[in-house]
One Martini backbone bead per residue (centre of mass of N, CA, C, O) as a GRO file, in nm:
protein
  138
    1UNK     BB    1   0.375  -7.477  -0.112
    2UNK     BB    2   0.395  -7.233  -0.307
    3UNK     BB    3   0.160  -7.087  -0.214
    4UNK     BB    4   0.218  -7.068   0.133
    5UNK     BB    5   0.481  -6.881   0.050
    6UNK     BB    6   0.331  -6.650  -0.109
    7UNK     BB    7   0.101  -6.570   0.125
    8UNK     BB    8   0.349  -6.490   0.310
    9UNK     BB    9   0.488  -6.297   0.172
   10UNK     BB   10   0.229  -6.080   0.118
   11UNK     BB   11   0.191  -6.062   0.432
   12UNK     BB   12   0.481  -5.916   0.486
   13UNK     BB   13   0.475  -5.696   0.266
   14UNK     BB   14   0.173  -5.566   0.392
   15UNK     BB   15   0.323  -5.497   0.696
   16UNK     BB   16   0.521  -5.334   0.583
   17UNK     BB   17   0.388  -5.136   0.457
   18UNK     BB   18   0.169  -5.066   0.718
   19UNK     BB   19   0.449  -4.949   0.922
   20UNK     BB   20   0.599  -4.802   0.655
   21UNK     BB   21   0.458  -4.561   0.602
   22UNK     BB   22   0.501  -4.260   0.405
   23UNK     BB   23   0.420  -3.979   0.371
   24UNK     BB   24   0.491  -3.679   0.154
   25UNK     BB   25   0.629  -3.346   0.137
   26UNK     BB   26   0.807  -3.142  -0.136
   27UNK     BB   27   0.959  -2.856  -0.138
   28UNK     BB   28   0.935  -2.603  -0.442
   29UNK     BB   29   1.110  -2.341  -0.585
   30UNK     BB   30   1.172  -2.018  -0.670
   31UNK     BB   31   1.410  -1.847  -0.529
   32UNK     BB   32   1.437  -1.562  -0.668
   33UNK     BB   33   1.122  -1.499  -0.660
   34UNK     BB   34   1.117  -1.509  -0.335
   35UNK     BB   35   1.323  -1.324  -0.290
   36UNK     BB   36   1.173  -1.093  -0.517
   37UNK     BB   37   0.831  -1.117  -0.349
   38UNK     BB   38   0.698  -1.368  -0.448
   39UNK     BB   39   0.470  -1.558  -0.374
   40UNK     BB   40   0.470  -1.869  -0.281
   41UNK     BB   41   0.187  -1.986  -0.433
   42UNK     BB   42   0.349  -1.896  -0.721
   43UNK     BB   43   0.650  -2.039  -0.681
   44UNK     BB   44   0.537  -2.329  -0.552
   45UNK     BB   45   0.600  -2.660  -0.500
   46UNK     BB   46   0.507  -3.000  -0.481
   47UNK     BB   47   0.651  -3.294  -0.605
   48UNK     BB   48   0.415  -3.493  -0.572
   49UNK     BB   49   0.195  -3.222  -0.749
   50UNK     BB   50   0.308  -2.982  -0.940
   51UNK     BB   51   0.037  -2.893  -1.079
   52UNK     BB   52  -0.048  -2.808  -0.796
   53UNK     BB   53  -0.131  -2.599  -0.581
   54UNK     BB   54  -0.064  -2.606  -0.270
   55UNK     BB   55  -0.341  -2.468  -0.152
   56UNK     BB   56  -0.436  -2.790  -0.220
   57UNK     BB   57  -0.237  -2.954  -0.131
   58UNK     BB   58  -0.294  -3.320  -0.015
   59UNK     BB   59  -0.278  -3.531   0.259
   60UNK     BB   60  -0.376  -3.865   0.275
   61UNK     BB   61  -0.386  -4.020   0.582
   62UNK     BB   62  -0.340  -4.202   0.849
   63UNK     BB   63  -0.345  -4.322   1.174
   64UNK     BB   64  -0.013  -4.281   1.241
   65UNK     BB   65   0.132  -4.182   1.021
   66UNK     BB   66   0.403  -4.066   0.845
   67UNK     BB   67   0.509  -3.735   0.816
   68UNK     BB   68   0.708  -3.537   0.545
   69UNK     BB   69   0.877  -3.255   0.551
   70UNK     BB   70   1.043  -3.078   0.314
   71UNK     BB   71   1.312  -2.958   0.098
   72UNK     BB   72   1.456  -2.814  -0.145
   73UNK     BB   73   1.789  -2.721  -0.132
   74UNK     BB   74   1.723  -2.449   0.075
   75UNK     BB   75   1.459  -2.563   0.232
   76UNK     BB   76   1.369  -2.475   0.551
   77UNK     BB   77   1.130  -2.676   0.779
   78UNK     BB   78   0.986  -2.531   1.064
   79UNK     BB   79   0.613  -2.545   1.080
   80UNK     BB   80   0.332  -2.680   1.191
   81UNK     BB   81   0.025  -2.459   1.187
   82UNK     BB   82  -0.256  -2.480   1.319
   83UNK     BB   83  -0.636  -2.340   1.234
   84UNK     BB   84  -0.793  -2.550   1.124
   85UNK     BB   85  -1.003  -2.792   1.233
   86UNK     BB   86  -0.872  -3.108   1.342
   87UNK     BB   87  -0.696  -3.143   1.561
   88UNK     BB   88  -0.356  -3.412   1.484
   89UNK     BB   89  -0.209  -3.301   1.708
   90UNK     BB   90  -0.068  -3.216   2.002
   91UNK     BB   91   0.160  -3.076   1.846
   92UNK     BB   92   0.307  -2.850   1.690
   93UNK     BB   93   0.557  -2.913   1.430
   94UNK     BB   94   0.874  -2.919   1.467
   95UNK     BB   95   1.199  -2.810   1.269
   96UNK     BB   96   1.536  -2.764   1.129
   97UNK     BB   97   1.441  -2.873   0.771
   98UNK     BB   98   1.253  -3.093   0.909
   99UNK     BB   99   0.971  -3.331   0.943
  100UNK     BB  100   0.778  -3.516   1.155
  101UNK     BB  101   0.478  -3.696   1.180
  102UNK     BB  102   0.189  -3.786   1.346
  103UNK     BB  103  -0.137  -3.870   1.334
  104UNK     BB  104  -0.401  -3.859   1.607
  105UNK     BB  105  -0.685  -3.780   1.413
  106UNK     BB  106  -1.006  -3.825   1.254
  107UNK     BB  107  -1.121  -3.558   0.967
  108UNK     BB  108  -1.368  -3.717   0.831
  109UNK     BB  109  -1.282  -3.528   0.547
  110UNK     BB  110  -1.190  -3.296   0.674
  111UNK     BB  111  -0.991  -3.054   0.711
  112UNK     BB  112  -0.657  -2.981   0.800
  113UNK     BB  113  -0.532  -2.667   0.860
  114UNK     BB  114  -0.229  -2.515   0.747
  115UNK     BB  115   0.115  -2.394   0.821
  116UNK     BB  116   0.388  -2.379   0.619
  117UNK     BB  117   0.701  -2.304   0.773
  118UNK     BB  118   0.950  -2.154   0.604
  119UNK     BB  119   1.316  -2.111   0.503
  120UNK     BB  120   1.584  -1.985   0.390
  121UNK     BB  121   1.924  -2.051   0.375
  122UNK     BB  122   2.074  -1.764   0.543
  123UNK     BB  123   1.756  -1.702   0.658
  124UNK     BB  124   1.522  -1.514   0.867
  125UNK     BB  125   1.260  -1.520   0.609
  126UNK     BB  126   0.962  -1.615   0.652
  127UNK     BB  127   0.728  -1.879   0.504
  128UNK     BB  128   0.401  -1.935   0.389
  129UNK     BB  129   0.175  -2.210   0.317
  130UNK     BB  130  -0.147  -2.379   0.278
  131UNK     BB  131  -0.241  -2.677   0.279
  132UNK     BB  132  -0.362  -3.011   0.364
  133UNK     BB  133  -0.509  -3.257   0.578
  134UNK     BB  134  -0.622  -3.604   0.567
  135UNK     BB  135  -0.789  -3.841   0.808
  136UNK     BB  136  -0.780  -4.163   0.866
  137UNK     BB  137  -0.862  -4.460   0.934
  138UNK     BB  138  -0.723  -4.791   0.930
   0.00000   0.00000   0.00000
């Protein structure tokens, strides 16, 4: 009886996580030193793989799975605009301060190339990133 009850929680586990999974990519800057004019892929890091270049940055998503974008501080991400690969939205995703989108299709293995667009709170002075996503089916 108690192995049959470890199975069900186990299993319910395991559909709560995949019903529920949100990758996530959350901006963080050096917001001084962007306001002072260096590039963002210079003083820019996602919280998710600080060490890594932004614009290598890559979320690794199912179709259907949640992407949240956001920024820390005063970062607000206002648009994901796609340039190259397959396009996995139906249309580029607006925010005003985050994101959320599902990607609605598989990118085999190769990337989908996008500019992540924000400004800081306060100012009209648009920034963008270059990141990457790729998509498997579930």
């Amino acid at each position: 009886m108690k192995l049959f009850r470890l199975i069900i929680f186990a299993s319910i586990v395991l559909f709560a996580t995949s019903v529920f999974s949100q990758q996530t990519a959350t901006l963080a800057c050096d917001i001084e030193a962007l306001q002072n004019g260096s590039k963002p892929a210079e003083v820019c890091y996602f919280v998710e793989n600080p060490d890594i270049n932004p614009e290598l940055f890559t979320i690794e998503a199912e179709v259907g799975e949640e992407i949240l974008w956001s920024g820390e501080d005063t970062i607000l991400i206002r648009k994901v605009k796609h340039y190259g690969g397959t396009n996995i939205f139906n249309k580029d995703p607006e925010g005003d301060g985050e994101i959320i989108a599902k990607p609605n299709k598989n990118t085999d293995g190769k990337p989908y190339r996008y500019k992540l667009k924000f400004r800081l709170e306060g100012s009209n002075k648009q920034y963008n990133i270059d990141p990457i996503i790729k998509v498997r089916n579930k």
